[in-house]
Amino acid sequence: CDKPVSHAAIRTGGAVATRERLPSHDQGGGTMLVECSRHGWNGELARLNAEGKITGLPHAGSFDGDCILWQRGSGSDSNAEVWAKVGCNRLTWVRKLLLLLATVGCIIVVAIVGIPPGLHLQCGPSISIFKTKSPLDLFFLLDSSASITSEWENEKAATVSMIDAFAKAYGTWADRVNAGVGQFSSKTNLEEALTNNLAKVKATASAMPQRSGATYMAPGLDLCRTQLATQAGKDHAQVCVLITDGEASDPGQLPDAIAQLRTAKVNLMGIYVGNTATDADKLRGYTCGSSSAKDCIWFANAADFNELQGQIAQIAASVAERSDKQETIIDRTCVRPLWTLWALFLIIPALLWWIWLHFKPRSPPPDTAHQAPQRLRLAGANEARTAAPPARDAQGRHCAIL
């Protein structure tokens, strides 16, 4: 023990053993291990070879990176003593961490490949189906004949309310509602062409004057058809809303005008405001044909415009529901989840550790062919003690170093 002892220590129960590097003048290589007089050691140098065997001491020993195992004595009655490092600075924790990383990486890869949808290099189409509404084109035809003079303002107010009700029924798709307005009597007048500026249509409907005269419906239906034809072929739901309080002055021309509307795939909605049942039945026949009143959403009947105001929300909701449709979006662009393969890199630390353990360069074992007999080694140790007393620890025990 001609070198000072370092303060690094291995604790085993109440015992403390110190260790330090082999002095540089020793050419044998290796690491010096602790030895104390209570173990019967005599200040001799011990070596730890590449296989973990401790040589040079009276008792056999080994070191596995975590613990030092001493075999005191020989035979079946020998006592084994294990010295283990405390804390996390142990080889076993390194080994467990690397194995954990490798295990997690393997589990992630297996989960990605084995659990649907799995890992696909070829991207299939992404199909999304959702409910939406077709664009709605509304053209309002107001009866401005002489018979409706006292109710003209109420008729215009009801028209404005219907425009608002249709926009509300469309909700988030309110910008898909287009509207226009005109009036019919002895002559037909276009007041506002079909547009999606509903505020402008409402303003025009509220301000337009009554033309007065007879009730010629056929020219009004032709105007409605030509206005809606501007949006034909665009997958729009188209409705011609006719509001009147009496029968037509041109019943002979109505069937042909209605037939042209149907050919153009325009729905005719008739709203009768009055108390004459025969006039109401005629208008219902024009709009619903042979359908019963309960099944036909294209006809409404009210005694006056105040009563009609209470039905407007239901009328708009029924028409808006008919415009519901499903849209299918097919998206063929996708991002291949190749980033998930990064989990495989968690295996690399464990793989490098295994390669280092099995293929690292090993120093040749020390030459033991000409070692001195045991008595000569003891004599040399006694001579060294005579020249310089061995180092002692705090309890006065003899200690050697590694």
Short mmCIF file of C-alpha atoms in Angstrom, two decimals, residues 26 28 36-37 40 77 94 122 135 138 151 161 171 187 208 211 219 253 290 294 296 307 311 360 365:
data_model
loop_
_atom_site.label_atom_id
_atom_site.label_comp_id
_atom_site.label_asym_id
_atom_site.label_seq_id
_atom_site.Cartn_x
_atom_site.Cartn_y
_atom_site.Cartn_z
CA ASP A 26 2.85 -1.48 -13.12
CA GLY A 28 0.62 -5.77 -16.11
CA CYS A 36 -8.09 -5.91 4.25
CA SER A 37 -6.25 -7.77 6.97
CA GLY A 40 -6.44 -12.69 5.79
CA ASP A 77 -18.33 -25.41 3.95
CA VAL A 94 -27.79 0.18 -17.77
CA GLN A 122 -50.05 2.32 -50.97
CA PRO A 135 -78.53 25.56 -53.43
CA LEU A 138 -86.81 30.97 -54.85
CA GLU A 151 -103.96 43.29 -47.84
CA SER A 161 -90.83 36.86 -43.57
CA GLY A 171 -78.67 27.59 -41.26
CA LYS A 187 -99.62 42.56 -66.43
CA MET A 208 -92.69 47.84 -54.63
CA ARG A 211 -99.95 47.42 -60.04
CA PRO A 219 -97.62 35.06 -67.63
CA GLN A 253 -103.43 28.96 -70.21
CA SER A 290 -103.54 13.97 -57.16
CA LYS A 294 -101.33 15.98 -45.91
CA CYS A 296 -98.25 17.73 -50.34
CA GLU A 307 -102.56 33.39 -40.08
CA GLN A 311 -97.24 28.90 -40.98
CA LYS A 360 -14.59 -5.62 -28.18
CA PRO A 365 -4.13 -12.27 -19.94
#
